[in-house]
XYZ file of C-alpha atoms in Angstrom:
437
model
C -49.248 227.942 -95.634
C -47.042 226.055 -93.543
C -47.869 227.990 -90.892
C -51.604 227.855 -91.701
C -51.501 224.311 -92.570
C -49.266 223.297 -89.075
C -51.726 225.041 -86.962
C -54.398 223.379 -88.685
C -52.733 219.709 -87.647
C -52.530 220.870 -84.329
C -55.948 221.793 -83.418
C -57.293 218.480 -85.146
C -54.559 216.478 -83.130
C -55.545 217.950 -79.611
C -59.623 217.852 -80.240
C -61.516 216.369 -82.814
C -64.626 214.403 -83.481
C -66.138 212.701 -86.444
C -65.662 214.227 -89.441
C -62.072 214.367 -88.236
C -61.161 217.521 -89.289
C -63.499 219.387 -87.132
C -61.880 220.717 -84.280
C -63.049 222.750 -80.917
C -60.010 225.497 -81.588
C -59.736 226.703 -84.948
C -56.372 228.559 -84.149
C -55.850 228.799 -87.737
C -58.897 231.362 -88.482
C -57.010 233.570 -85.992
C -53.747 233.173 -87.922
C -55.562 233.545 -91.328
C -56.999 236.898 -90.062
C -53.280 237.872 -89.122
C -52.000 236.696 -92.127
C -54.758 239.058 -94.256
C -54.008 242.119 -91.617
C -50.265 241.979 -92.667
C -49.985 240.816 -96.222
C -53.648 241.939 -97.773
C -54.989 239.621 -100.422
C -51.598 238.053 -100.807
C -52.233 235.610 -98.093
C -55.640 233.988 -99.655
C -54.242 231.705 -102.010
C -51.646 230.275 -99.208
C -54.597 230.092 -96.960
C -57.124 228.329 -99.340
C -54.033 225.744 -100.104
C -53.462 225.312 -96.159
C -56.959 224.698 -95.606
C -57.321 222.345 -98.766
C -54.457 220.107 -97.501
C -55.684 220.054 -94.005
C -58.911 218.881 -94.674
C -58.586 216.112 -97.470
C -57.233 213.143 -95.470
C -60.592 213.829 -93.296
C -63.064 214.094 -96.391
C -61.474 211.807 -98.964
C -63.025 208.420 -97.938
C -66.642 209.812 -97.078
C -68.034 211.222 -100.643
C -67.371 210.956 -103.977
C -67.004 214.283 -104.668
C -64.411 214.607 -101.817
C -62.086 216.908 -103.721
C -65.487 219.272 -104.636
C -66.261 219.333 -100.972
C -62.756 219.792 -99.686
C -62.235 222.805 -101.963
C -65.913 224.405 -100.714
C -64.468 223.963 -97.061
C -61.360 225.720 -98.102
C -63.110 228.398 -100.040
C -65.371 229.068 -96.712
C -61.810 228.906 -94.671
C -60.409 231.496 -96.662
C -62.987 233.614 -97.122
C -63.945 233.984 -93.518
C -60.414 235.704 -92.597
C -60.479 237.938 -95.321
C -64.091 239.440 -94.070
C -63.008 239.452 -90.767
C -59.791 241.346 -91.496
C -61.681 244.219 -93.608
C -64.361 244.235 -90.870
C -61.966 244.409 -87.936
C -60.217 247.434 -90.009
C -63.126 249.421 -90.749
C -65.155 249.079 -87.461
C -62.558 248.504 -85.011
C -59.784 250.422 -86.704
C -57.444 247.181 -86.317
C -56.563 247.584 -82.752
C -57.070 246.124 -79.716
C -56.692 248.344 -76.903
C -59.859 249.249 -74.997
C -62.677 247.963 -73.904
C -64.843 249.599 -75.995
C -63.506 248.036 -79.270
C -64.381 244.192 -77.550
C -67.843 244.419 -78.572
C -67.373 245.414 -82.448
C -64.395 243.470 -82.943
C -66.160 240.409 -81.470
C -69.339 241.203 -83.782
C -68.074 241.925 -87.193
C -64.525 240.184 -86.851
C -65.809 237.001 -85.542
C -69.676 236.449 -85.285
C -70.350 237.773 -88.890
C -67.777 236.204 -91.058
C -67.704 232.934 -89.045
C -71.177 232.853 -89.207
C -71.260 232.797 -93.104
C -68.311 230.256 -93.734
C -69.984 228.016 -90.810
C -72.940 227.814 -92.737
C -71.050 226.807 -96.303
C -69.207 224.211 -94.574
C -72.073 222.659 -92.794
C -74.253 222.822 -95.490
C -71.541 221.035 -97.515
C -70.692 218.372 -95.278
C -74.299 217.471 -95.176
C -74.565 217.776 -98.625
C -71.681 215.209 -98.938
C -73.163 212.679 -96.202
C -70.389 213.730 -93.754
C -73.124 214.987 -91.168
C -76.793 214.784 -90.746
C -78.836 217.485 -91.850
C -80.373 217.551 -88.608
C -76.796 218.154 -87.181
C -76.437 221.023 -89.094
C -77.472 224.024 -86.585
C -75.469 222.214 -83.846
C -72.110 222.292 -86.565
C -72.648 226.084 -87.322
C -72.507 227.101 -83.805
C -69.705 224.913 -82.665
C -67.600 225.816 -86.170
C -68.556 229.828 -85.191
C -67.256 229.360 -81.342
C -64.128 227.064 -82.529
C -63.370 229.960 -85.399
C -64.200 233.187 -82.693
C -62.185 231.540 -79.939
C -58.932 231.198 -82.156
C -59.307 234.845 -83.151
C -59.743 235.915 -79.815
C -56.838 234.165 -78.438
C -54.184 235.261 -81.186
C -54.967 238.779 -82.308
C -54.728 240.270 -79.276
C -51.667 238.600 -78.208
C -50.438 239.455 -81.801
C -51.437 243.295 -81.708
C -50.335 243.682 -78.431
C -46.709 241.810 -78.809
C -46.131 244.597 -81.423
C -47.009 247.617 -79.283
C -45.574 246.165 -75.876
C -42.082 246.100 -74.721
C -40.733 242.520 -74.158
C -41.995 240.565 -70.890
C -39.784 241.283 -68.151
C -38.360 238.184 -65.919
C -41.045 239.165 -62.992
C -43.966 239.005 -65.654
C -42.351 235.525 -67.177
C -42.071 234.021 -63.219
C -45.857 235.444 -62.547
C -46.963 233.810 -65.862
C -45.050 230.612 -65.187
C -47.165 230.270 -61.730
C -50.724 231.267 -62.813
C -50.339 228.936 -65.789
C -49.255 225.942 -63.688
C -51.718 226.726 -60.991
C -54.591 227.041 -63.698
C -53.550 223.601 -65.439
C -53.560 221.829 -61.794
C -56.819 223.233 -61.456
C -58.069 221.752 -64.742
C -56.615 218.708 -64.039
C -58.362 218.334 -61.143
C -62.081 219.190 -62.578
C -62.291 215.800 -64.203
C -62.361 214.385 -60.769
C -64.274 217.236 -59.411
C -65.836 219.147 -61.553
C -66.919 222.141 -59.815
C -63.258 222.945 -59.733
C -63.213 224.068 -63.374
C -65.630 227.053 -62.207
C -62.376 228.211 -60.166
C -60.002 228.794 -63.191
C -61.923 232.170 -64.335
C -61.263 233.734 -60.648
C -57.944 232.448 -60.808
C -57.374 234.462 -64.051
C -58.550 237.459 -63.007
C -55.747 238.199 -60.629
C -52.875 238.189 -63.840
C -56.175 240.114 -65.563
C -55.384 242.865 -63.225
C -51.521 242.588 -62.489
C -49.907 241.419 -65.839
C -49.788 243.035 -69.654
C -51.941 242.018 -72.309
C -49.551 239.819 -74.081
C -48.607 237.780 -71.390
C -52.082 237.425 -70.221
C -53.024 236.265 -73.831
C -49.890 233.362 -73.411
C -51.323 232.302 -70.330
C -55.076 232.235 -71.799
C -53.780 230.309 -74.967
C -52.231 227.640 -72.916
C -54.841 227.098 -70.473
C -57.448 226.587 -73.456
C -55.455 224.054 -75.277
C -55.035 222.424 -71.743
C -58.420 222.153 -71.091
C -59.372 220.881 -74.770
C -56.331 218.913 -74.945
C -57.295 217.145 -71.565
C -61.127 216.553 -72.598
C -59.666 214.676 -75.783
C -58.034 212.463 -73.362
C -60.387 211.988 -71.203
C -63.481 209.508 -71.898
C -65.777 211.954 -70.096
C -66.174 215.677 -70.768
C -65.945 218.342 -67.692
C -69.390 218.864 -69.302
C -70.941 215.494 -69.661
C -74.767 216.549 -70.073
C -77.190 215.122 -72.627
C -75.579 214.557 -76.062
C -72.256 214.631 -77.089
C -73.091 218.023 -79.047
C -74.561 219.365 -76.459
C -71.419 218.300 -73.989
C -69.253 220.053 -76.486
C -71.326 223.495 -77.155
C -71.285 224.119 -73.266
C -67.712 223.251 -73.537
C -66.784 225.777 -76.163
C -69.440 228.178 -74.673
C -67.580 228.114 -71.407
C -63.924 228.982 -73.111
C -65.547 231.474 -75.015
C -67.150 233.070 -71.873
C -63.599 232.423 -69.704
C -61.813 234.318 -72.638
C -64.110 237.174 -73.307
C -64.375 237.807 -69.674
C -60.900 237.895 -68.909
C -59.881 240.234 -71.655
C -62.635 242.246 -71.395
C -61.427 242.796 -67.507
C -57.705 243.340 -68.509
C -58.807 246.055 -71.543
C -61.208 247.519 -68.799
C -58.421 247.771 -66.282
C -55.681 249.178 -68.492
C -58.218 251.560 -69.845
C -58.774 252.713 -66.400
C -54.987 253.031 -65.486
C -54.625 255.436 -68.259
C -57.306 257.569 -67.473
C -55.686 257.661 -63.523
C -52.390 258.568 -65.298
C -53.915 261.155 -67.500
C -55.853 263.114 -64.684
C -52.422 263.037 -62.471
C -50.140 264.252 -65.508
C -49.490 267.392 -66.980
C -50.731 267.460 -70.553
C -47.528 269.316 -71.970
C -44.694 268.019 -69.857
C -46.224 264.635 -69.130
C -44.818 264.924 -65.444
C -47.136 264.849 -62.516
C -49.396 267.815 -62.285
C -50.738 269.771 -59.177
C -53.416 267.292 -58.288
C -50.786 264.419 -58.096
C -48.553 266.851 -55.870
C -51.693 267.565 -53.504
C -52.212 263.488 -53.419
C -48.396 262.873 -52.583
C -47.649 265.487 -50.131
C -50.518 264.572 -48.102
C -49.372 261.145 -47.818
C -46.024 262.141 -46.869
C -46.805 264.616 -44.151
C -49.438 261.556 -42.988
C -46.179 259.103 -42.991
C -44.192 261.953 -40.919
C -46.837 262.768 -38.618
C -47.347 259.215 -37.716
C -44.182 257.351 -38.212
C -41.716 260.501 -38.194
C -40.467 259.496 -41.589
C -38.790 262.376 -42.841
C -39.033 263.883 -46.302
C -37.537 267.190 -48.195
C -39.413 269.765 -50.872
C -37.499 271.816 -53.430
C -39.352 274.337 -55.575
C -37.786 275.567 -58.912
C -38.557 277.624 -61.482
C -36.799 278.669 -64.878
C -34.876 282.193 -64.705
C -35.946 284.829 -66.958
C -38.855 282.567 -68.501
C -40.513 285.450 -69.478
C -38.025 286.892 -71.632
C -37.431 283.411 -73.335
C -41.304 283.636 -74.347
C -41.080 287.338 -75.467
C -37.867 287.117 -77.393
C -38.351 283.309 -79.118
C -42.013 283.036 -78.936
C -44.313 281.033 -76.700
C -43.612 277.719 -78.336
C -40.017 277.861 -77.849
C -41.446 278.671 -74.282
C -43.125 275.154 -74.557
C -40.107 273.457 -75.521
C -38.172 274.584 -72.895
C -40.427 273.443 -70.651
C -40.846 269.996 -72.033
C -37.335 269.264 -72.249
C -36.185 270.760 -68.707
C -39.077 268.283 -67.529
C -37.312 265.245 -69.487
C -34.116 266.302 -68.156
C -34.936 266.767 -64.422
C -37.131 263.644 -64.795
C -33.777 261.732 -66.131
C -31.477 263.012 -63.237
C -33.664 262.627 -59.835
C -33.722 259.695 -57.974
C -36.143 257.266 -58.692
C -37.899 257.497 -55.115
C -38.369 261.260 -56.176
C -41.003 263.314 -57.578
C -41.439 265.774 -60.281
C -44.385 267.872 -60.284
C -45.583 270.992 -62.655
C -47.221 273.276 -60.134
C -47.220 276.570 -62.378
C -46.797 277.820 -65.597
C -42.664 277.557 -65.157
C -42.625 276.385 -61.525
C -41.929 272.958 -60.465
C -41.936 270.897 -57.411
C -39.380 267.690 -56.476
C -40.749 265.613 -53.070
C -37.940 263.778 -51.974
C -39.268 260.852 -49.222
C -37.011 259.581 -46.665
C -34.333 262.379 -47.213
C -32.632 264.763 -45.425
C -32.105 268.245 -45.915
C -28.497 267.456 -46.638
C -29.397 265.099 -48.841
C -31.806 267.284 -50.898
C -28.917 269.425 -51.722
C -27.260 267.240 -53.266
C -29.825 266.258 -55.096
C -30.736 269.944 -56.069
C -27.244 271.055 -56.890
C -26.973 267.925 -59.487
C -30.110 269.028 -61.350
C -28.915 272.750 -60.837
C -25.345 271.950 -63.092
C -27.198 269.238 -65.197
C -29.803 272.176 -66.675
C -27.049 274.828 -67.096
C -24.843 272.463 -69.093
C -27.114 270.654 -70.639
C -30.476 272.315 -71.360
C -29.587 273.521 -74.719
C -32.691 273.919 -76.639
C -32.330 277.320 -77.839
C -29.098 278.397 -79.667
C -26.800 280.829 -77.646
C -29.171 281.049 -74.946
C -27.945 279.793 -71.512
C -31.048 278.350 -69.440
C -30.783 277.998 -65.382
C -33.047 277.433 -62.884
C -33.338 278.921 -59.158
C -34.258 276.493 -56.406
C -35.699 276.379 -52.651
C -35.059 273.597 -50.178
C -36.602 272.463 -47.087
C -37.152 269.631 -44.801
C -40.421 269.013 -42.908
C -40.780 270.366 -39.504
C -43.315 268.968 -36.872
C -45.441 271.872 -37.119
C -45.820 271.951 -40.885
C -48.637 271.324 -42.705
C -48.902 271.496 -47.081
C -49.458 275.387 -47.272
C -47.037 276.167 -44.503
C -43.863 274.026 -45.837
C -45.103 275.223 -49.296
C -44.922 278.921 -48.345
C -41.212 278.067 -46.812
C -40.052 276.779 -49.529
C -41.418 278.932 -52.125
C -39.754 281.871 -49.791
C -36.513 280.371 -50.146
C -36.981 280.231 -53.829
C -37.487 284.025 -54.108
C -34.254 284.490 -52.207
C -32.416 282.407 -54.645
C -33.756 285.168 -57.144
C -32.982 287.996 -55.047
C -29.629 286.483 -54.749
C -28.586 286.750 -58.251
C -30.588 283.755 -59.723
C -28.922 280.186 -60.799
C -28.731 279.823 -57.006
C -29.508 277.011 -54.442
C -31.262 278.295 -50.880
C -32.279 276.109 -48.190
C -33.312 276.375 -44.558
C -33.804 273.437 -41.805
C-alpha cells in the first residue's frame, strides 16, 4: 500500500490539475499490475486503500458524498490492474520479450482495462460535480493515456530486471549520457518547441545499443522530466487550443515516444537472437558452418589486404564412433556438448570455436602466428584429456591439425591442408598435434 500511495502522491505532485488527483502519468497503475502479477488477489485490498487515501484529499471538498465518490474511484483503480494482470497472463504470457507481444500487451493489458476504469472514474467525477459532463470524453482519453503510460514504462522495466543481468559500468555511463542529452533537449524545447521532436531520434540510438532494463530506466526519467518541466512552465510544449487539447497532445506524444522506442528495442533484440540462431549449432551452442564460412573469408580478406596473419586448427574426438556404439547416441551428444563448453572456456577471447561436422571442430585464431597457435592447441588437448570425464572409466582425447595461413591460400586450400594434418595426428596414434608452416 505504501508503494502505491507514495507513487500516487508523487504523480500528483509533478503534474496535476483540477481536480488535483488527476495526473498525466499514473505510475500506480503499472505498480498495481506488477503487484497483482506477483501476489495475486492478496494485493487488491492494499491497492484499494492506497488509491482511497491518495485520492481523498483532492475529492473531500468538492462533494457532499465525497467518501462514496472516493471509494468508487478507488474501486476503479483496483479493478483495472486486476483485469490487466489477468489479460496479460492470458494473451501475452506475462512476458515482454519480443515485438509480437507489444500489440496484445498494449491492447489487452492497457487499453481494455483502462477504458473500463476511466469510464467509471469520469462518470463518477461528473456525477459528483468534480468535472462537467461535457468534459467526460476528454477525461476518459486522458486517464487511459496516463494509465497506459504508467504500465508501458514500469512493466517492461520489471520484467527485464527479472531476466537480465545487472547493467555494466559502461551501460550506466551510456545511460547517464543519453539521459542528460535528452533532458537538455526537453528543457530547450520550452524555448524552441520544435526541439522536442529530436528526443525520439536521440533515444533510438540507445534502443539499438542498450538492453531493455537500462533503456526503460532512461525512458522513465525522460517522461517524468517532460511532465515535471511542463508542470512548472506556464506554457505547454504543445500549446494549442484549449487546456484539454494541449494536454491530450502532450500525452499522445509521450505514448508515441514510449511505444516507438520499446518497439524498436524489442524488434532489434529479436533480430539479434535470430541472427545468432542462424550462426549457432543447435546441439553444442557454438558457432556453426555458416558462421565459420563468414569468419574465415573475413580473415583471409584481411590477410590479403593488410598481411594480418592467422592460424587455423581442426580437431575431432578420437574413437567417437566407438563411444556412440558402446554408450549410445545420447551419451555421444553429451560428450559433444561438454567438450564444446570446455574448449570454449579455455580458448582465448579472440579465438572462435566452430562445429563443422559430426565430431569435427575448427578454431580460428586471428592475428596469431603458428607457434602461438600450437600453445593454444596444447592447452586444449591437455584440458580435454584431463577434465572431460562425462563417461565413467572412459578417457576422451582429441587429435589436432594446425597451420598458419600462406600467401596463396584460399579457404578450401587452407582447410584441406589442416585437415590433412589432423589425419596425420590420427595415423600417428591419436591424441596428437600435427602442424606445418
